[in-house]
C-alpha cells in the first residue's frame, strides 16, 4: 500500500518526527480502509433505502468511529502536536485532521457516539426514504420542481410548495436530538459547539465565519435589493398579482427560494434541452473536463454511479439530492444524481463532476489519505461552481449544438439570468438564512420551540421572502429548515457554498484575464488546456497546503467579492433604470 511507503524514516529527522511518521503511516492506512467500508454502506443506504441497508450503514459508522475516535489515537496525536515545531507542516496538518475526525465520534464517550450514529442513520433514512405526495398521488422531488418551474397557476404552485415541505415535521424530532448529540461530540473534544468544530476546518472561529458572511452580504446588498425589486415586479406581472413587499416563496422556482431561475425569458434555454437524453448530459459534462486536458473518468464511474431518477414502477427509494463520492479515497468515484434533460441538471452535472475531478487530482502518492480533501470545503464546491458557470457560456453551448448558431441573447439578459440563477439571491440564502440559522441552533442553542419562527425571520430579513400564506403562517408544528438536505446530513457546512460562490468569480476573473484575455462575463474556456493546467495545479494539492496561501499563489488575491461585484457591474445601471420610481427593497 502506497501509504506505508511513507513511513520511511527521513535522514536527519528528530526522534519525535520519526514517531509521527510511524504513527501517521498506520493511521492513514486504517482511516482509508474504514472510510471505504463506511462509504460503501452509506452508498447502498442512499441509493436503495431499506432497513437492512440502514442497519449495515450504522454498523459501518460505528466501526469508523471506533478507529477515528479511538482514545489512543487522540492521545498520541495530541502528544505529537505538543511539540509541533519538531514536525513538518505535512505532519502537523495530518495530526490536526486526526483530531477533527475524532471529534465526529470521540470514543472517550462510546455511549454518546453510538447514540449519535444511530440518530444520524435514522435521519438519513427518513430523509432519503420520504415519499412525497401531491393530491394523494406519490411523486418525486423532480415532479414538484417541474411544477414550480413551469406552472403559472398559483394554487397549483402553492400545493407543490407545501407538498415539498411535508418532510419537515417528519424530520424534526431527529434533528432536535442530533443538535444535542453533535454538540456533545464536539464538546468532548474541546470545541465549544458543532458549528465551531466545522468552521475549524477553515482555521477560523464561528464569529469570524459569521463576520465573513456578513461582509459578503454587505458588499452585494445594493445589487440584491435591485434584483429583488425587479424580480417581484416581473413575477407579479406574470402571475397577474399586485406587487408584494416581500416575495411569496411559492412564486419562485426553487423550493427554498435559493436560486431564482426561469425569470429571464430571453435567457431561458430549457427548451433547447427538450428531446435530449439524460445520459447525454452527464457525458457532455465529462467532455468539458476532458477538453481542458483532464483524463476521462474511471470506467467504474459509469458502472457504479446512480445517475438517473428511479424508473416509474420501481419500488426503490433513493436520495434526491445530487452528490459525488470518493468511495475508497482512490479510484472508486461515484455520483448520485437524478439527471433529467434540462438546464438545471446540465449545470448540476458539471458541478458534481467538479468534485470527481478534484478527487482524481489529489489522489496521488504524495497526498496521504487524511489530506485527500479540498484545500477547504469551499474549494471543493467552488471548482464545480466554476465549471457550472463556464458550462452556461453561450459560445460553449453553441459549440455543443445545444443552442442554434443564430441564438443571440442580449448581454444584459444573460447577466441578469446569471445573477438570479447562480449568484446573488443564492448568497443571501447561503450566507444569510442557512448560516445564521445553524449558528443560532448549534452555537447559540436556540430553544427548539423557536426554530421555525427564527427560520422565517431569517428568510424575511435576509432574502426578502415570506411564506405563501403570509407572515406568521408557518407555526412550530412545521420545521421548514429540515426540508433542506444539508440541515440533516451535512450540518454547519452551508457557508461553504457562499464562499464557493465568491471563489468561483475570483477564479473566473483570473482565468478570463490571464489566460483568455476576454471579459470575465463573456468568455469561453471550454477546450482550453492552459486553463485546465491552472486548475489542476490547485486541485492536486488537496489538503496539503493552507487555503489562504494557495489562493494567493494561484490568483494573486485574498478571498474577496471584488470579482463578483465587477462581474455584475453592467447590470446595476440597467436595474436602476428599470426600477426607477419603484420602492427598492422591502423595509
Ligand atoms: N448546489 C449545492 C449542492 O450541491 C447547494 C444546494 O443544492 O443547496 O448541494
Ligand atoms: Zn457540491
XYZ file of C-alpha atoms and ligand atoms in Angstrom:
597
model
C 0.000 0.000 0.000
C 1.409 3.345 -1.060
C 0.838 4.899 2.312
C 3.049 2.644 4.274
C 5.794 3.611 1.881
C 5.532 6.997 3.518
C 6.621 5.541 6.805
C 10.254 5.705 5.752
C 12.356 7.461 8.254
C 13.868 10.513 6.638
C 17.515 11.102 7.444
C 18.083 13.822 9.979
C 14.535 13.591 11.301
C 14.204 14.000 15.089
C 13.022 11.070 17.153
C 9.765 12.899 17.657
C 9.258 13.335 13.929
C 10.084 9.665 13.348
C 7.460 8.707 15.885
C 4.959 10.905 13.990
C 5.871 9.303 10.668
C 5.258 5.786 12.030
C 2.016 6.799 13.703
C 0.682 8.552 10.619
C 1.541 5.593 8.393
C -0.744 3.352 10.384
C -3.450 5.941 10.940
C -3.654 6.708 7.222
C -3.985 3.016 6.385
C -6.723 2.395 8.937
C -8.520 5.623 8.108
C -8.659 4.816 4.422
C -9.788 1.226 4.951
C -12.649 2.208 7.236
C -13.601 5.205 5.113
C -14.189 2.793 2.299
C -16.236 0.360 4.379
C -18.472 3.164 5.572
C -18.842 4.827 2.149
C -19.893 1.520 0.595
C -22.528 1.019 3.272
C -23.786 4.595 3.051
C -23.923 4.386 -0.719
C -26.262 1.392 -0.514
C -28.390 3.100 2.126
C -28.692 6.264 -0.009
C -29.441 4.614 -3.328
C -31.810 1.932 -2.068
C -33.448 2.861 1.206
C -34.196 -0.294 3.184
C -33.938 -1.237 6.868
C -31.151 -3.754 6.228
C -29.080 -1.137 4.396
C -29.641 1.319 7.250
C -28.517 -1.291 9.745
C -25.357 -2.024 7.768
C -24.616 1.682 7.467
C -24.967 2.123 11.202
C -22.541 -0.689 11.949
C -20.046 0.689 9.437
C -20.359 4.126 11.034
C -19.562 2.624 14.406
C -16.532 0.831 13.018
C -15.252 4.052 11.501
C -15.732 5.928 14.789
C -14.148 3.116 16.786
C -10.997 3.795 14.799
C -11.042 7.563 14.125
C -12.215 8.421 17.623
C -10.051 5.883 19.407
C -8.647 7.350 22.651
C -5.203 6.005 21.766
C -5.239 7.973 18.510
C -6.450 11.134 20.228
C -3.756 10.854 22.899
C -0.931 10.203 20.501
C -1.993 12.982 18.103
C -2.131 15.441 20.989
C 1.235 14.383 22.357
C 2.829 14.724 18.962
C 1.262 18.138 18.375
C 2.503 19.360 21.739
C 5.975 19.567 20.110
C 4.845 20.681 16.695
C 7.958 22.723 15.964
C 9.827 19.444 15.521
C 7.369 18.224 12.895
C 6.943 19.003 9.220
C 3.978 21.056 8.002
C 2.516 17.913 6.411
C 2.735 16.009 9.684
C 1.053 18.819 11.585
C -1.748 19.054 9.030
C -2.391 15.309 9.218
C -2.373 15.274 13.024
C -4.811 18.175 13.144
C -7.030 16.247 10.730
C -6.914 13.241 13.063
C -8.323 15.390 15.855
C -11.037 16.931 13.664
C -12.040 13.432 12.550
C -12.027 12.182 16.125
C -14.373 14.979 17.161
C -17.069 13.498 14.894
C -17.164 10.452 17.178
C -14.859 10.638 20.192
C -14.664 7.151 21.706
C -13.808 8.588 25.063
C -17.648 8.586 25.232
C -18.720 5.393 23.413
C -22.333 5.713 24.585
C -22.592 9.182 23.064
C -21.026 8.090 19.791
C -23.340 5.097 19.490
C -26.362 7.313 20.024
C -25.145 9.849 17.512
C -24.518 7.261 14.787
C -27.895 5.630 15.340
C -29.598 9.032 15.139
C -27.639 10.046 12.016
C -28.537 6.806 10.265
C -32.219 7.090 11.152
C -32.292 10.702 9.969
C -30.651 9.844 6.648
C -33.132 7.036 6.159
C -36.127 9.261 6.918
C -34.792 11.886 4.532
C -33.825 9.562 1.685
C -36.868 7.360 2.000
C -39.502 10.088 2.300
C -42.445 9.584 -0.025
C -43.718 12.921 -1.322
C -47.439 13.128 -2.098
C -49.332 15.571 -4.241
C -53.129 15.409 -4.464
C -52.998 11.924 -2.967
C -50.523 10.536 -5.529
C -46.898 9.570 -4.979
C -44.462 11.979 -6.605
C -40.698 12.544 -6.547
C -38.843 15.801 -5.929
C -38.271 16.361 -9.668
C -42.071 16.362 -10.184
C -42.526 19.135 -7.623
C -39.664 21.103 -9.160
C -41.233 20.778 -12.587
C -44.457 22.376 -11.345
C -42.549 25.169 -9.632
C -40.571 25.854 -12.762
C -43.457 25.732 -15.270
C -46.856 26.398 -13.714
C -48.448 29.848 -13.693
C -51.388 28.611 -11.617
C -50.795 29.938 -8.112
C -52.944 27.326 -6.372
C -51.026 24.558 -8.117
C -47.709 26.190 -7.237
C -48.696 26.519 -3.617
C -49.784 22.876 -3.431
C -46.412 21.763 -4.845
C -44.524 24.039 -2.467
C -46.490 22.746 0.526
C -46.005 19.146 -0.571
C -42.260 19.765 -0.631
C -42.369 20.950 2.990
C -44.036 17.786 4.274
C -40.667 16.304 5.212
C -40.140 18.937 7.936
C -42.405 17.566 10.687
C -41.158 14.051 9.938
C -37.511 15.090 10.318
C -37.924 17.461 13.226
C -37.566 15.100 16.244
C -34.444 13.525 14.781
C -32.920 16.920 14.129
C -33.629 18.069 17.680
C -31.834 15.030 19.059
C -28.974 15.441 16.597
C -28.350 19.067 17.556
C -27.570 17.936 21.093
C -25.604 14.845 20.103
C -23.462 16.719 17.568
C -22.745 19.474 20.070
C -21.873 16.926 22.741
C -19.365 15.173 20.435
C -17.697 18.473 19.569
C -17.517 19.487 23.242
C -15.987 16.192 24.230
C -13.008 17.223 22.078
C -12.831 20.755 23.445
C -14.785 22.680 20.802
C -17.500 24.938 22.152
C -20.142 23.527 19.781
C -20.570 21.664 16.488
C -20.689 24.846 14.397
C -17.273 25.855 15.767
C -15.916 22.380 15.050
C -16.934 22.570 11.384
C -15.598 26.092 10.978
C -12.267 24.919 12.406
C -11.646 23.195 9.043
C -11.067 26.740 7.715
C -8.804 27.676 10.617
C -11.479 30.154 11.720
C -13.739 30.745 14.718
C -17.530 30.773 14.473
C -17.592 34.557 14.926
C -15.032 35.036 12.177
C -17.102 32.883 9.853
C -20.259 34.867 10.612
C -18.388 38.143 10.088
C -17.069 36.912 6.725
C -20.575 36.054 5.585
C -21.846 39.429 6.791
C -19.186 41.133 4.714
C -20.266 39.218 1.579
C -23.837 40.372 2.068
C -22.858 43.973 2.821
C -20.893 44.172 -0.415
C -23.606 42.611 -2.570
C -26.619 44.225 -0.892
C -27.153 47.172 -3.323
C -27.312 44.709 -6.222
C -29.546 42.270 -4.340
C -32.070 44.957 -3.416
C -32.353 45.957 -7.064
C -32.660 42.350 -8.244
C -35.306 41.689 -5.622
C -37.298 44.730 -6.726
C -37.036 43.837 -10.397
C -37.970 40.196 -9.699
C -41.067 40.897 -7.647
C -42.430 43.283 -10.270
C -41.714 40.752 -13.003
C -43.318 37.866 -11.105
C -46.369 39.927 -10.143
C -46.864 40.851 -13.796
C -46.547 37.247 -14.918
C -48.825 35.847 -12.266
C -51.362 38.687 -12.555
C -50.937 39.719 -8.911
C -50.397 43.025 -7.125
C -46.726 43.744 -6.361
C -45.929 42.409 -2.873
C -43.451 43.805 -0.362
C -41.648 40.501 0.212
C -41.851 37.754 -2.421
C -44.164 34.819 -1.578
C -41.997 31.690 -1.503
C -44.166 29.736 -3.958
C -43.749 32.393 -6.656
C -40.133 31.350 -7.068
C -38.975 28.262 -8.993
C -36.904 26.835 -6.203
C -38.357 25.168 -3.097
C -36.270 27.392 -0.793
C -36.054 30.496 -2.997
C -32.319 29.853 -3.101
C -31.951 30.210 -6.878
C -34.265 32.367 -8.943
C -34.164 30.644 -12.309
C -36.532 30.911 -15.248
C -37.392 34.598 -14.824
C -35.494 35.980 -17.782
C -37.349 34.769 -20.848
C -34.647 35.940 -23.275
C -32.085 33.780 -21.477
C -34.250 30.741 -20.762
C -32.666 27.884 -22.641
C -34.650 24.983 -21.181
C -36.471 24.288 -24.438
C -33.178 23.539 -26.178
C -32.801 20.513 -23.935
C -36.157 19.040 -24.945
C -35.744 15.665 -26.575
C -32.183 15.142 -25.305
C -31.200 12.040 -23.364
C -30.314 12.444 -19.682
C -27.216 10.284 -20.294
C -26.035 12.796 -22.866
C -25.943 15.456 -20.130
C -23.505 13.532 -17.946
C -21.265 12.565 -20.868
C -21.196 16.179 -22.041
C -20.135 17.281 -18.571
C -17.260 14.802 -18.638
C -16.245 16.109 -22.080
C -15.939 19.604 -20.637
C -13.209 18.475 -18.277
C -11.543 16.246 -20.863
C -11.476 19.194 -23.259
C -9.394 21.108 -20.709
C -6.870 18.274 -20.541
C -8.262 16.242 -17.646
C -8.403 12.448 -18.114
C -11.624 10.535 -18.673
C -13.434 9.414 -15.519
C -12.570 5.885 -14.379
C -14.726 3.310 -16.185
C -16.237 2.266 -12.846
C -17.725 5.756 -12.502
C -20.163 4.809 -15.254
C -20.907 1.316 -13.988
C -21.265 2.115 -10.274
C -22.840 5.583 -10.218
C -26.582 6.117 -9.813
C -27.242 8.994 -12.186
C -30.928 8.970 -13.100
C -34.285 9.046 -11.307
C -35.659 5.700 -10.191
C -37.769 4.400 -13.075
C -41.565 4.590 -12.898
C -42.884 1.495 -11.175
C -39.558 0.819 -9.465
C -40.175 0.407 -5.747
C -36.699 1.675 -4.821
C -36.469 4.990 -2.967
C -33.259 6.975 -3.346
C -31.844 10.243 -2.113
C -32.940 13.054 -4.433
C -30.049 15.461 -3.826
C -27.020 15.410 -6.127
C -23.715 14.324 -4.605
C -20.342 12.898 -5.583
C -18.449 10.236 -3.610
C -14.805 9.287 -3.235
C -15.674 5.826 -2.043
C -12.208 4.399 -1.381
C -10.129 7.600 -1.495
C -8.555 6.053 -4.612
C -10.236 5.480 -7.973
C -13.706 4.364 -6.948
C -15.567 7.604 -7.665
C -19.347 7.704 -7.975
C -22.087 10.245 -8.315
C -25.640 10.086 -7.070
C -27.989 12.256 -9.125
C -31.440 12.202 -10.726
C -30.485 13.796 -14.021
C -33.161 14.881 -16.447
C -32.604 16.789 -19.675
C -32.911 20.432 -18.625
C -30.596 23.342 -17.991
C -30.667 22.948 -14.208
C -29.400 19.374 -14.328
C -26.922 20.393 -17.023
C -25.296 22.847 -14.578
C -25.597 20.418 -11.677
C -23.890 17.597 -13.578
C -20.958 19.930 -14.335
C -20.862 20.841 -10.638
C -20.806 17.241 -9.401
C -18.053 16.254 -11.800
C -16.020 19.120 -10.357
C -15.878 17.070 -7.157
C -14.924 13.956 -9.131
C -12.042 15.729 -10.887
C -10.893 17.216 -7.596
C -10.797 13.671 -6.107
C -8.813 12.436 -9.095
C -6.338 15.321 -8.977
C -5.298 14.770 -5.369
C -5.343 11.000 -5.453
C -1.605 10.577 -5.761
C 1.076 9.073 -3.514
C 2.298 12.478 -2.331
C -1.077 13.231 -0.741
C -1.813 10.925 2.225
C -5.438 9.748 2.614
C -6.019 12.021 5.614
C -5.362 15.008 3.344
C -7.362 13.799 0.334
C -9.748 16.685 0.882
C -10.186 20.124 -0.635
C -7.903 22.999 0.406
C -11.038 23.821 2.361
C -14.614 22.617 1.786
C -15.445 25.741 -0.249
C -12.653 24.979 -2.721
C -14.315 21.633 -3.386
C -17.639 23.323 -4.046
C -16.042 26.238 -5.889
C -14.496 24.165 -8.669
C -17.855 22.620 -9.535
C -19.443 26.051 -9.329
C -16.826 27.490 -11.652
C -17.349 24.824 -14.288
C -21.114 25.165 -13.836
C -20.686 28.854 -14.671
C -18.431 28.082 -17.634
C -20.860 25.478 -18.974
C -23.528 28.163 -19.284
C -21.454 30.380 -21.562
C -23.194 30.938 -24.896
C -20.224 30.166 -27.196
C -19.771 26.821 -25.455
C -23.466 25.964 -25.689
C -23.391 26.798 -29.393
C -20.286 24.713 -29.977
C -22.064 21.773 -28.341
C -25.048 22.271 -30.627
C -27.332 22.954 -27.689
C -28.041 26.478 -28.824
C -28.604 27.212 -32.517
C -25.974 29.351 -34.228
C -28.458 32.207 -34.680
C -29.228 32.374 -30.931
C -28.408 35.943 -29.918
C -29.481 36.894 -26.426
C -28.655 40.414 -25.334
C -25.813 40.692 -22.881
C -27.883 42.131 -20.093
C -30.359 39.244 -20.190
C -27.559 36.726 -19.846
C -26.042 38.640 -16.964
C -29.384 39.106 -15.263
C -30.106 35.404 -15.560
C -26.649 34.537 -14.187
C -27.136 36.836 -11.234
C -30.569 35.459 -10.383
C -29.889 31.794 -11.013
C -26.342 31.201 -9.881
C -25.130 34.008 -7.717
C -26.784 36.831 -5.856
C -30.029 35.562 -4.253
C -28.091 32.377 -3.516
C -25.573 34.316 -1.453
C -28.298 35.786 0.742
C -29.778 32.355 1.255
C -26.417 30.715 1.994
C -24.649 33.454 3.988
C -27.892 34.707 5.482
C -30.653 32.206 6.179
C -28.750 28.905 6.273
C -25.590 30.038 8.040
C -27.344 32.159 10.633
C -29.992 29.580 11.434
C -27.414 26.871 12.020
C -25.259 29.229 14.092
C -28.346 30.034 16.184
C -29.261 26.388 16.627
C -25.800 24.944 17.325
C -23.650 27.759 18.676
C -26.381 29.694 20.473
C -28.598 26.684 21.301
C -31.827 28.282 20.186
C -34.701 26.567 22.082
C -36.469 24.058 19.825
C -39.806 25.856 20.291
C -38.405 28.855 18.387
C -36.864 27.081 15.426
C -39.458 27.729 12.759
C -40.117 31.301 13.800
C -36.383 32.041 13.606
C -36.124 30.311 10.232
C -38.788 32.554 8.706
C -37.340 35.626 10.386
C -34.070 34.970 8.580
C -35.887 34.222 5.304
C -37.771 37.522 5.677
C -34.776 39.637 6.729
C -32.020 38.223 4.548
C -33.915 37.010 1.488
C -36.949 39.301 1.455
C -39.219 36.269 1.029
C -42.304 35.208 3.018
C -44.445 32.057 3.375
C -47.227 31.534 0.783
C -49.905 32.276 3.385
C -48.145 35.415 4.640
C -46.091 36.127 7.775
C -46.843 34.013 10.837
C -48.497 31.167 8.919
C -45.725 28.581 9.428
C -46.018 27.721 13.102
C -43.767 25.478 15.146
C -45.569 22.317 14.000
C -43.599 22.749 10.766
C -39.858 22.526 10.651
C -39.089 24.150 7.337
C -35.334 24.229 7.845
C -35.322 20.426 7.973
C -36.726 20.251 4.440
C -33.251 21.261 3.267
C -30.975 18.230 2.796
C -27.844 19.795 4.276
C -29.565 20.714 7.544
C -29.937 16.974 8.137
C -26.951 15.303 6.593
C -24.319 17.996 6.077
C -24.745 20.233 9.122
C -22.941 23.529 9.694
C -21.406 23.348 6.228
C -23.535 25.635 4.084
C -21.397 28.797 4.368
C -19.037 26.735 2.219
C -21.386 27.297 -0.726
C -21.392 31.036 -0.088
C -17.597 31.098 -0.068
C -17.603 28.849 -3.142
C -19.796 31.358 -4.970
C -17.386 34.176 -4.182
C -14.423 31.986 -5.143
C -15.950 30.997 -8.463
C -15.990 34.612 -9.599
C -12.411 35.092 -8.435
C -11.223 32.033 -10.347
C -13.240 33.000 -13.418
C -11.895 36.548 -13.307
C -8.326 35.338 -13.117
C -8.792 32.784 -15.906
C -10.518 35.278 -18.203
C -7.878 37.965 -17.779
C -4.747 35.890 -17.515
C -5.324 33.056 -19.970
C -8.156 34.103 -22.239
C -7.838 37.875 -22.402
C -11.585 38.054 -22.674
C -14.096 39.872 -20.473
C -14.921 37.718 -17.412
C -18.656 37.985 -18.077
C -18.426 36.929 -21.734
C -15.639 34.408 -22.136
C -15.293 30.835 -23.272
C -12.771 28.459 -21.826
C -14.125 25.168 -22.962
C -11.287 23.240 -24.583
C -8.538 25.446 -23.171
C -5.675 23.328 -21.837
C -3.870 26.179 -20.146
C -6.928 26.720 -18.004
C -7.009 23.000 -17.253
C -3.364 23.076 -16.155
C -4.027 26.066 -13.909
C -6.918 24.261 -12.229
C -5.004 21.009 -11.899
C -2.193 22.808 -10.118
C -4.595 23.972 -7.428
C -6.593 20.761 -7.153
C -3.684 18.367 -6.939
C -2.561 19.910 -3.627
C -5.635 18.545 -1.843
C -5.412 19.450 1.831
C -1.617 19.684 1.944
C -1.494 23.491 1.797
C -3.060 26.358 3.702
C -6.001 27.537 1.589
C -5.176 31.208 2.049
C -1.651 30.703 0.749
C -2.881 28.535 -2.109
C -5.470 31.116 -3.158
C -2.973 33.954 -3.064
C -0.404 31.989 -5.028
C -2.939 30.905 -7.625
C -4.720 34.217 -8.190
C -2.590 36.873 -6.504
C -5.547 37.862 -4.373
C -7.135 37.096 -0.995
C -10.739 35.916 -0.690
C -12.822 38.860 -1.895
C -16.128 39.785 -3.553
C -14.280 42.212 -5.848
C -14.541 39.953 -8.906
C -18.187 39.124 -8.239
C -19.163 42.780 -7.847
C -17.286 43.741 -11.026
C -18.788 40.870 -12.996
C -22.276 42.212 -12.412
C -21.448 45.913 -12.606
C -23.066 46.411 -16.040
C -26.284 45.078 -14.538
C -26.549 47.634 -11.785
C -27.123 50.590 -14.122
C -29.669 48.637 -16.144
C -31.578 47.648 -12.987
C -31.559 51.211 -11.670
C -33.153 52.335 -14.903
C -35.808 49.572 -14.822
C -36.565 50.168 -11.153
C -36.860 53.964 -11.472
C -39.790 55.159 -9.388
C -40.163 51.793 -7.610
C -39.669 51.256 -3.902
C -36.341 49.448 -3.578
C -36.145 46.506 -1.137
C -38.708 45.533 1.459
C -38.047 47.568 4.615
N -25.721 23.417 -5.048
C -25.410 22.998 -3.713
C -25.221 21.498 -3.613
O -24.637 20.955 -4.495
C -26.288 23.552 -2.714
C -27.701 23.107 -2.768
O -28.088 22.303 -3.601
O -28.438 23.600 -1.930
O -25.563 20.842 -2.681
Zn -21.096 20.142 -4.391
